[in-house]
Coordinates of C-alpha atoms in Angstrom, one line a residue:
M216 CA 15.0 -1.3 32.4
M217 CA 16.8 -2.8 29.4
I218 CA 16.6 -6.5 29.0
E219 CA 19.9 -8.3 28.3
S220 CA 19.2 -8.9 24.6
D221 CA 18.4 -5.2 24.1
R222 CA 21.7 -4.2 25.7
E223 CA 23.6 -6.6 23.5
L224 CA 21.8 -5.3 20.4
S225 CA 22.4 -1.7 21.5
A226 CA 26.2 -2.4 21.6
I227 CA 26.0 -3.8 18.1
V228 CA 23.9 -0.9 16.8
Q229 CA 26.4 1.6 18.4
E230 CA 29.2 -0.1 16.6
I231 CA 27.2 0.0 13.3
W232 CA 26.5 3.7 14.0
D233 CA 30.2 4.5 14.7
N234 CA 31.1 2.8 11.4
D235 CA 28.4 4.4 9.2
V236 CA 31.1 6.1 7.1
N237 CA 28.5 7.4 4.6
R238 CA 26.3 9.2 7.0
L239 CA 25.6 12.8 6.2
K240 CA 26.4 15.6 8.7
P241 CA 23.4 17.7 9.7
G242 CA 23.9 21.4 8.9
K243 CA 26.8 20.6 6.6
D244 CA 25.7 17.9 4.1
Y245 CA 22.0 18.7 4.5
R246 CA 19.6 21.1 6.3
I247 CA 16.0 20.6 7.2
S248 CA 13.4 23.1 8.3
L249 CA 11.0 21.7 10.9
Q250 CA 8.6 24.7 11.0
G251 CA 5.4 24.0 12.9
K252 CA 3.9 21.0 14.7
A253 CA 1.5 19.0 12.5
G254 CA -2.2 19.1 13.3
D255 CA -3.9 16.0 14.7
S256 CA -6.6 15.8 12.1
M257 CA -6.3 13.5 9.1
G258 CA -7.8 16.1 6.8
D259 CA -5.8 17.0 3.7
N260 CA -7.0 20.6 3.8
E261 CA -4.6 23.5 3.6
S262 CA -5.5 24.9 7.1
N263 CA -4.0 21.7 8.5
D264 CA -0.6 22.5 7.0
R265 CA 1.8 23.8 9.7
A266 CA 4.7 24.0 7.3
G267 CA 4.6 26.4 4.3
L268 CA 8.0 25.4 3.1
P269 CA 9.6 22.1 2.2
L270 CA 11.2 20.0 4.9
F271 CA 14.6 19.9 3.1
T272 CA 16.2 23.2 2.5
F273 CA 19.5 21.8 1.3
V274 CA 21.1 18.4 0.4
D275 CA 24.5 18.0 -1.0
E276 CA 23.6 15.7 -3.9
N277 CA 27.3 14.7 -4.4
I278 CA 26.5 12.2 -1.6
F279 CA 24.1 10.4 -4.0
K280 CA 27.0 9.5 -6.2
K281 CA 28.4 7.2 -3.5
E282 CA 27.9 3.5 -4.5
T283 CA 25.3 2.5 -2.0
F284 CA 23.3 5.6 -2.5
L285 CA 23.4 5.3 -6.2
A286 CA 22.3 1.6 -6.1
F287 CA 19.6 2.5 -3.6
I288 CA 18.1 5.3 -5.6
S289 CA 18.0 3.1 -8.7
L290 CA 15.5 0.9 -6.8
L291 CA 13.0 3.7 -6.0
D292 CA 11.3 3.8 -9.3
N293 CA 10.7 0.1 -9.6
Y294 CA 7.4 0.0 -7.8
E295 CA 3.7 0.5 -8.3
S296 CA 2.6 2.5 -5.2
D297 CA -1.0 1.2 -5.0
T298 CA -1.5 -1.8 -2.8
G299 CA -3.7 -4.2 -4.8
E300 CA -1.8 -3.5 -8.0
P301 CA 0.4 -6.6 -8.7
E302 CA 4.1 -5.9 -8.9
I303 CA 5.8 -7.0 -12.1
V304 CA 9.5 -7.5 -11.4
T305 CA 11.6 -7.3 -14.6
P306 CA 15.0 -8.9 -15.0
E307 CA 16.6 -5.4 -14.9
E308 CA 15.0 -4.8 -11.5
V309 CA 16.2 -8.1 -10.1
A310 CA 19.7 -7.2 -11.3
E311 CA 19.3 -3.7 -9.6
N312 CA 18.2 -5.5 -6.3
H313 CA 21.3 -7.7 -6.5
R314 CA 23.6 -4.7 -7.3
F315 CA 22.3 -2.9 -4.2
L316 CA 22.9 -5.9 -2.0
D317 CA 26.3 -6.4 -3.5
A318 CA 27.1 -2.8 -2.7
I319 CA 25.8 -2.8 0.9
I320 CA 27.3 -6.1 2.1
Q321 CA 30.8 -4.6 1.4
T322 CA 30.2 -1.7 3.8
P323 CA 31.5 -1.6 7.4
A324 CA 27.9 -1.2 8.8
M325 CA 26.6 -4.3 7.1
K326 CA 29.7 -6.4 7.8
I327 CA 29.3 -5.7 11.5
A328 CA 25.6 -6.8 11.3
H329 CA 26.5 -9.9 9.3
K330 CA 29.2 -10.9 11.8
H331 CA 26.8 -10.6 14.7
L332 CA 24.1 -12.6 12.9
V333 CA 26.6 -15.4 12.1
E334 CA 27.7 -15.5 15.7
K335 CA 24.0 -15.9 16.7
Q336 CA 23.5 -18.6 14.0
L337 CA 20.8 -16.4 12.5
S338 CA 22.5 -15.9 9.1
P339 CA 24.8 -17.9 6.9
Q340 CA 28.5 -16.9 6.9
D341 CA 28.9 -17.2 3.1
D342 CA 28.3 -13.8 1.5
T343 CA 26.3 -15.3 -1.4
E344 CA 24.0 -17.2 1.0
F345 CA 23.7 -14.1 3.2
K346 CA 22.6 -12.1 0.2
E347 CA 20.0 -14.7 -0.7
Q348 CA 18.6 -14.4 2.9
L349 CA 18.5 -10.6 2.6
Y350 CA 16.8 -10.9 -0.8
R351 CA 14.1 -13.2 0.7
I352 CA 13.5 -10.9 3.7
W353 CA 13.4 -7.6 1.7
F354 CA 12.6 -8.2 -1.9
E355 CA 10.4 -11.3 -2.2
L356 CA 6.9 -10.3 -3.0
Y357 CA 3.9 -11.1 -0.9
A358 CA 0.2 -10.1 -0.9
R359 CA -0.6 -7.3 1.5
R360 CA -3.9 -7.2 3.4
G361 CA -6.9 -7.3 1.1
S362 CA -4.9 -8.3 -2.0
S363 CA -5.0 -11.6 -3.7
R364 CA -1.8 -11.2 -5.7
P365 CA 1.7 -10.3 -4.7
D366 CA 1.7 -6.5 -4.6
S367 CA 4.2 -5.7 -2.0
S368 CA 7.6 -6.3 -0.5
G369 CA 9.4 -5.2 2.7
F370 CA 11.7 -3.0 0.7
E371 CA 8.8 -1.3 -1.2
H372 CA 6.8 -0.7 1.9
V373 CA 9.6 0.6 4.2
F374 CA 11.8 2.5 1.7
V375 CA 9.5 3.5 -1.1
G376 CA 6.1 3.8 0.4
E377 CA 2.7 2.6 -0.7
T378 CA -0.8 3.9 -0.9
R379 CA -4.0 2.2 0.3
G380 CA -7.2 3.1 -1.3
G381 CA -5.4 6.0 -2.9
R382 CA -5.9 8.1 0.2
T383 CA -3.6 6.7 2.9
V384 CA 0.1 6.5 2.6
I385 CA 1.5 3.4 4.4
G386 CA 5.1 2.6 5.0
F387 CA 7.4 5.3 3.5
H388 CA 10.1 5.5 6.2
N389 CA 13.1 6.7 4.2
W390 CA 14.6 10.2 4.0
I391 CA 16.2 9.8 0.6
Q392 CA 12.8 8.9 -1.0
L393 CA 11.2 11.7 0.9
Y394 CA 13.8 14.2 -0.4
I395 CA 13.5 13.0 -4.0
Q396 CA 9.7 13.0 -3.9
E397 CA 9.6 16.4 -2.3
K398 CA 12.0 17.8 -5.0
L399 CA 9.7 16.3 -7.7
G400 CA 6.7 18.1 -6.1
H401 CA 4.9 14.9 -5.0
I402 CA 5.4 15.5 -1.2
D403 CA 3.9 18.3 0.9
Y404 CA 5.5 18.4 4.3
K405 CA 2.8 19.3 6.9
G406 CA 4.9 19.7 10.1
Y407 CA 6.6 17.5 12.7
S408 CA 4.8 15.2 15.1
V409 CA 5.4 15.1 18.8
T410 CA 3.5 13.4 21.6
A411 CA 3.5 14.0 25.3
N412 CA 6.1 11.2 25.7
S413 CA 8.4 12.1 22.9
P414 CA 11.0 14.9 22.9
Q415 CA 10.8 18.0 20.7
P416 CA 12.5 17.2 17.4
D417 CA 15.9 18.7 16.7
E418 CA 17.0 19.8 13.2
N419 CA 20.5 18.6 14.0
K420 CA 19.5 15.1 15.1
H421 CA 19.0 12.1 12.9
I422 CA 15.4 11.0 13.8
L423 CA 12.2 12.8 13.0
A424 CA 8.4 12.0 13.3
L425 CA 6.4 14.0 10.7
Q426 CA 3.2 14.4 8.7
F427 CA 3.1 14.7 5.0
S428 CA 1.0 14.1 1.9
W429 CA 2.3 12.1 -1.0
K430 CA 0.6 12.2 -4.4
N431 CA -3.1 12.3 -3.2
G432 CA -2.6 10.4 0.0
I433 CA -1.8 11.5 3.6
K434 CA 0.7 10.0 6.0
P435 CA -0.7 11.2 9.3
K436 CA 2.4 10.3 11.2
G437 CA 5.6 8.8 10.0
S438 CA 8.9 8.3 11.7
I439 CA 12.2 8.2 9.9
F440 CA 16.0 8.4 10.2
I441 CA 17.4 11.5 8.4
G442 CA 20.8 11.7 6.9
V443 CA 21.8 8.1 7.6
S444 CA 23.1 5.8 4.8
P445 CA 21.0 3.1 3.2
E446 CA 23.3 0.5 4.6
F447 CA 22.8 1.8 8.2
E448 CA 19.0 1.3 7.9
F449 CA 19.4 -2.0 6.2
A450 CA 21.8 -3.3 8.8
L451 CA 19.7 -2.1 11.7
Y452 CA 16.3 -3.3 10.4
T453 CA 17.7 -6.7 9.3
L454 CA 19.2 -7.2 12.8
S455 CA 16.0 -6.2 14.5
F456 CA 14.0 -8.6 12.3
L457 CA 16.2 -11.6 12.8
T458 CA 17.1 -11.2 16.5
S459 CA 13.8 -10.0 17.9
P460 CA 10.7 -12.2 17.6
N461 CA 8.6 -9.7 19.7
E462 CA 8.4 -7.1 16.9
R463 CA 9.5 -4.2 19.2
V464 CA 13.0 -3.8 20.4
K465 CA 14.6 -0.9 22.4
V466 CA 18.1 0.2 21.5
Q467 CA 20.3 2.9 22.8
F468 CA 23.1 4.4 20.6
S469 CA 24.6 7.8 20.1
F470 CA 22.1 10.5 21.2
Y471 CA 19.1 8.2 21.0
D472 CA 16.9 5.9 22.9
V473 CA 14.8 4.3 20.2
E474 CA 12.2 1.7 19.8
I475 CA 12.6 -0.2 16.6
V476 CA 9.2 -1.4 15.5
C477 CA 9.6 -4.4 13.1
H478 CA 6.5 -6.3 12.0
H479 CA 7.0 -9.7 10.4
Y480 CA 5.0 -11.0 7.5
N481 CA 4.6 -14.8 7.8
Q482 CA 7.9 -14.8 9.8
K483 CA 9.7 -14.7 6.5
H484 CA 9.5 -11.2 5.3
I485 CA 9.5 -7.7 6.7
G486 CA 6.0 -6.2 6.9
T487 CA 7.1 -2.8 8.1
T488 CA 9.9 -1.4 10.2
F489 CA 10.7 2.1 11.5
P490 CA 12.3 3.9 14.5
V491 CA 10.3 5.6 17.3
L492 CA 12.3 8.1 19.3
L493 CA 11.8 7.7 23.0
R494 CA 14.3 10.3 24.2
Y495 CA 17.6 12.0 23.6
R496 CA 20.4 10.8 25.8
N497 CA 23.8 12.1 26.7
P498 CA 26.3 9.9 24.8
Q499 CA 28.9 8.4 27.1

């Protein structure tokens, strides 16, 4: 049973999806190799690896020359992955954050999200003020659990990934970062994750739950969109954060029934956010 607000949100998300002009096409712009189902244990031993090969077998890197991708990728090396290590934000990095926001608010996906948020009186209509709101939500630093100093931001956690105690990977819900880190040899894909309630993953669909190690840490189960544009995720997660106080919202769009998990930090910032695939549906 979908509640009314979820149905309304689904319609907006469908519109954003339909207008995600920079989304990659599976099998054409990129290919992934799912291989085996990841083991349940947390151990980082080789016997637990159900995937001998990388996840990405091909990505057309010309895509990364598009403005929003280029601006997004420039942000990925701005962070210290260890929680507890204070982040030092340089003026160059602030400028890069602004350049990224400038690029995405011009996209159809983000314009649709913005229009809806203005109608709901959740965001200012003025682009500059809207950008300030996005900056606060995503880029303002805060102290993660157990840290006394600002060491984290929503953007870092969700899109870049962090490590806790050096052994556990937290956040890290973005395919572009996954692809780049895998190419650099920092990621070892361990296989896909599937539960009794979730469908078998599909190499030609845009959502995947998986297990991987990054540097020396392990991500026992992560869930990500694959092949979507940075602006699609930014639009979807910002919408979920601002419209849904209950931190979990179900949306239906394209082939997907998805729960968007979106934890708030002090109601001001995004703590974490990611998609959970509930089932594949037949698009109308």
